[in-house]
Coordinates of N, CA and C in Angstrom, one line a residue:
L1 N 0.9 -1.2 0.0 CA 0.1 0.1 0.1 C 0.8 1.4 0.0
S2 N 2.1 1.2 -0.5 CA 2.9 2.1 -0.5 C 2.5 3.5 -1.2
G3 N 2.4 4.5 -0.5 CA 2.0 5.8 -1.1 C 0.2 5.9 -0.7
R4 N -0.2 5.0 -0.5 CA -1.9 5.2 -0.3 C -2.0 5.5 1.2
P5 N -3.1 6.4 1.5 CA -3.3 6.5 2.6 C -4.2 5.4 3.6
V6 N -3.6 5.3 4.9 CA -4.1 4.3 5.3 C -4.9 4.6 6.6
L7 N -6.2 4.2 7.0 CA -7.0 4.4 8.3 C -6.9 3.1 8.9
A8 N -6.8 3.0 10.2 CA -6.8 1.6 10.7 C -7.9 1.9 11.8
L9 N -8.9 1.2 11.8 CA -10.2 0.9 13.0 C -9.6 -0.2 13.7
A10 N -9.8 0.2 15.2 CA -9.5 -1.0 16.2 C -10.5 -0.9 17.2
G11 N -10.7 -1.9 18.1 CA -11.6 -1.9 19.2 C -11.3 -0.6 20.1
T12 N -10.1 -0.6 20.3 CA -9.7 0.5 21.3 C -8.0 0.9 20.8
L13 N -7.8 2.0 21.2 CA -6.3 2.5 20.8 C -5.3 2.6 22.0
G14 N -4.4 1.9 22.1 CA -3.5 2.0 23.0 C -2.5 2.9 22.9
E15 N -1.5 3.2 23.9 CA -0.5 4.2 23.8 C 0.2 4.0 22.6
G16 N 0.6 5.2 21.8 CA 1.5 5.0 20.7 C 0.7 4.5 19.5
A17 N -0.5 4.3 19.6 CA -1.4 3.8 18.2 C -1.3 4.9 17.2
H18 N -1.3 6.0 17.4 CA -1.2 7.2 16.5 C 0.4 7.2 15.8
D19 N 1.2 6.5 16.3 CA 2.5 6.5 15.9 C 3.1 5.4 15.1
V20 N 1.9 4.4 14.5 CA 2.3 3.3 13.9 C 2.8 3.8 12.3
P21 N 3.9 3.2 12.2 CA 4.6 3.5 10.5 C 3.7 3.1 9.6
G22 N 3.3 3.8 8.6 CA 2.4 3.5 7.7 C 1.0 3.5 7.8
V23 N 0.7 3.7 9.0 CA -0.7 4.3 9.2 C -0.9 5.6 9.4
D24 N -1.8 6.1 8.7 CA -1.9 7.6 8.6 C -2.9 8.3 9.8
A25 N -3.9 7.4 9.9 CA -4.9 7.9 11.0 C -5.3 6.5 11.4
C26 N -5.8 6.5 12.9 CA -6.5 5.2 13.6 C -7.6 6.1 14.3
H27 N -8.5 5.2 14.7 CA -9.9 5.4 15.1 C -10.3 4.3 16.0
G28 N -10.9 4.4 17.1 CA -11.4 3.3 17.9 C -12.8 3.1 17.4
I29 N -13.2 2.0 17.3 CA -14.9 1.6 16.9 C -15.9 1.9 17.8
M30 N -15.6 1.9 19.3 CA -16.4 1.9 20.2 C -16.8 3.4 20.4
P31 N -18.2 3.8 20.2 CA -18.7 5.1 20.7 C -18.6 5.5 22.0
A32 N -18.6 4.5 23.0 CA -18.6 4.7 24.4 C -18.2 3.7 25.0
P33 N -17.5 3.6 26.3 CA -17.2 2.4 27.0 C -18.0 1.4 27.2
M34 N -17.6 0.2 27.0 CA -18.6 -1.0 27.1 C -18.0 -2.2 27.6
A35 N -18.6 -3.2 28.3 CA -18.2 -4.4 28.6 C -17.6 -5.2 27.4
L36 N -16.4 -6.1 27.5 CA -15.9 -6.7 26.4 C -16.9 -7.7 25.8
A37 N -17.9 -8.1 26.7 CA -18.8 -9.1 26.0 C -19.6 -8.6 25.1
D38 N -20.2 -7.3 25.5 CA -21.1 -6.6 24.5 C -20.3 -6.1 23.4
A39 N -19.1 -5.5 23.6 CA -18.4 -5.1 22.3 C -18.2 -6.6 21.5
L40 N -18.0 -7.5 21.8 CA -17.6 -8.8 21.1 C -19.1 -9.1 20.3
L41 N -20.2 -9.0 21.0 CA -21.5 -9.3 20.3 C -21.9 -8.4 19.3
R42 N -21.3 -7.3 19.5 CA -21.7 -6.0 18.6 C -20.7 -5.5 17.7
A43 N -19.6 -6.5 17.6 CA -18.6 -6.1 16.7 C -18.8 -5.6 15.4
S44 N -19.5 -6.4 14.7 CA -20.0 -6.0 13.2 C -20.7 -4.7 13.1
E45 N -21.7 -4.6 14.0 CA -22.3 -3.3 14.1 C -21.4 -2.1 14.3
L46 N -20.6 -2.3 15.4 CA -19.8 -1.3 15.8 C -18.6 -0.9 14.6
L47 N -18.1 -2.0 14.0 CA -17.2 -1.8 13.0 C -17.8 -1.0 11.6
T48 N -19.1 -1.5 11.3 CA -19.9 -0.8 10.4 C -20.2 0.7 10.6
D49 N -20.4 1.0 11.8 CA -20.9 2.4 12.2 C -19.4 3.1 12.3
A50 N -18.4 2.6 12.6 CA -17.3 3.4 12.7 C -16.7 3.6 11.3
T51 N -16.8 2.6 10.7 CA -16.4 2.8 9.0 C -17.1 4.0 8.4
E52 N -18.8 3.9 8.6 CA -19.2 4.9 8.0 C -19.0 6.3 8.5
R53 N -18.5 6.5 9.9 CA -18.4 7.8 10.4 C -17.0 8.2 9.9
A54 N -15.9 7.3 9.8 CA -14.7 7.8 9.3 C -14.8 8.1 7.6
L55 N -15.5 7.2 7.1 CA -15.7 7.9 5.6 C -16.4 9.1 5.4
R56 N -17.3 9.4 6.1 CA -18.2 10.6 6.1 C -17.2 11.8 6.3
M57 N -16.3 11.7 7.3 CA -15.0 12.6 7.6 C -14.2 12.8 6.5
V58 N -13.9 11.6 5.8 CA -13.0 11.6 4.5 C -13.7 12.6 3.5
V59 N -15.2 12.3 3.1 CA -15.9 13.0 2.2 C -16.0 14.6 2.7
L60 N -16.3 14.7 4.0 CA -16.4 16.2 4.4 C -15.1 16.7 4.2
G61 N -13.8 16.1 4.3 CA -12.6 16.7 4.0 C -12.4 17.2 2.5
S62 N -12.9 16.4 1.8 CA -12.6 16.4 0.3 C -13.7 17.7 -0.2
R63 N -14.8 18.1 0.7 CA -15.7 19.0 0.2 C -15.3 20.5 0.8
L64 N -14.3 20.5 1.5 CA -13.6 21.8 2.1 C -13.2 22.7 1.1
P65 N -13.3 24.2 1.3 CA -12.9 25.0 0.3 C -11.4 24.7 -0.1
G66 N -11.0 24.8 -1.5 CA -9.8 24.9 -2.0 C -9.8 23.5 -2.7
R67 N -10.7 22.5 -2.4 CA -10.6 21.2 -2.9 C -11.3 21.4 -4.4
T68 N -10.7 20.7 -5.3 CA -11.4 20.7 -6.6 C -12.8 20.0 -6.9
A69 N -12.6 18.7 -6.3 CA -13.9 17.7 -6.5 C -14.7 17.7 -5.1
Q70 N -15.9 17.6 -5.3 CA -16.8 17.9 -4.1 C -17.9 16.6 -4.3
A71 N -17.4 15.5 -3.5 CA -18.2 14.2 -3.3 C -19.4 14.5 -2.5
P72 N -20.5 14.0 -2.9 CA -21.6 13.9 -2.3 C -21.6 13.0 -0.9
L73 N -22.2 13.5 0.1 CA -22.1 12.6 1.2 C -23.2 11.4 1.1
P74 N -22.7 10.2 1.5 CA -23.5 9.2 1.5 C -24.8 9.1 2.4
A75 N -25.8 8.5 1.9 CA -27.2 8.4 2.6 C -27.0 7.6 3.9
A76 N -27.3 8.0 4.8 CA -27.0 7.2 6.3 C -27.5 5.8 5.9
G77 N -26.8 4.7 6.4 CA -27.1 3.4 6.1 C -27.0 3.0 4.7
A78 N -26.4 3.7 3.9 CA -26.3 3.2 2.4 C -25.5 2.0 2.2
G79 N -25.2 1.3 3.3 CA -24.3 -0.1 3.1 C -22.9 0.3 3.4
A80 N -22.5 -0.7 3.9 CA -20.9 -0.5 4.4 C -20.1 -0.7 3.1
P81 N -18.9 0.0 3.1 CA -17.9 -0.2 2.0 C -17.2 -1.4 2.4
E82 N -16.6 -2.0 1.3 CA -15.6 -3.1 1.6 C -14.7 -2.7 2.6
V83 N -14.3 -3.6 3.5 CA -13.4 -3.6 4.4 C -12.2 -4.6 4.3
V84 N -11.1 -4.2 4.2 CA -10.2 -5.2 4.2 C -9.5 -5.2 5.5
S85 N -9.3 -6.5 6.0 CA -8.5 -6.6 7.3 C -7.3 -7.5 6.9
G86 N -6.2 -7.0 7.8 CA -5.2 -7.8 7.6 C -4.9 -8.8 8.7
T87 N -3.8 -9.5 8.8 CA -3.8 -10.7 9.7 C -2.7 -10.3 10.8
Q88 N -2.0 -9.2 10.6 CA -1.1 -8.7 11.7 C -1.6 -7.3 12.2
R89 N -1.5 -7.0 13.4 CA -1.4 -5.7 13.9 C -0.6 -5.4 14.7
P90 N -0.2 -4.0 14.9 CA 0.7 -3.4 15.9 C 0.4 -3.5 17.1
S91 N 1.4 -4.0 18.0 CA 0.9 -4.1 19.6 C 0.4 -3.0 20.1
S92 N 0.3 -1.8 19.4 CA -0.1 -0.5 20.1 C -1.8 -0.5 19.7
V93 N -2.1 -1.3 18.8 CA -3.7 -1.2 18.5 C -4.2 -2.5 19.0
R94 N -5.1 -2.3 20.0 CA -5.8 -3.4 20.7 C -7.1 -3.8 20.1

């Protein structure tokens, strides 16, 4: 993925998570503290919601003054984008 922007989504972020080489931004998927059992049961929902929030921020950034392309904001619940997950993760991302 050399030269491509990388956003990491994780359950929670540990110390140094924002300093992982090759990762441009990282974001926790839980909107509020919750028990591990609840987080595991809701993992798919939490990941989908966090992905939508993150992509809305990307689209918003593309619409700021000085940008040439203006992408429309997706409709709420318009479906989750394709998510590619790796098999390895830095120890600072939990």
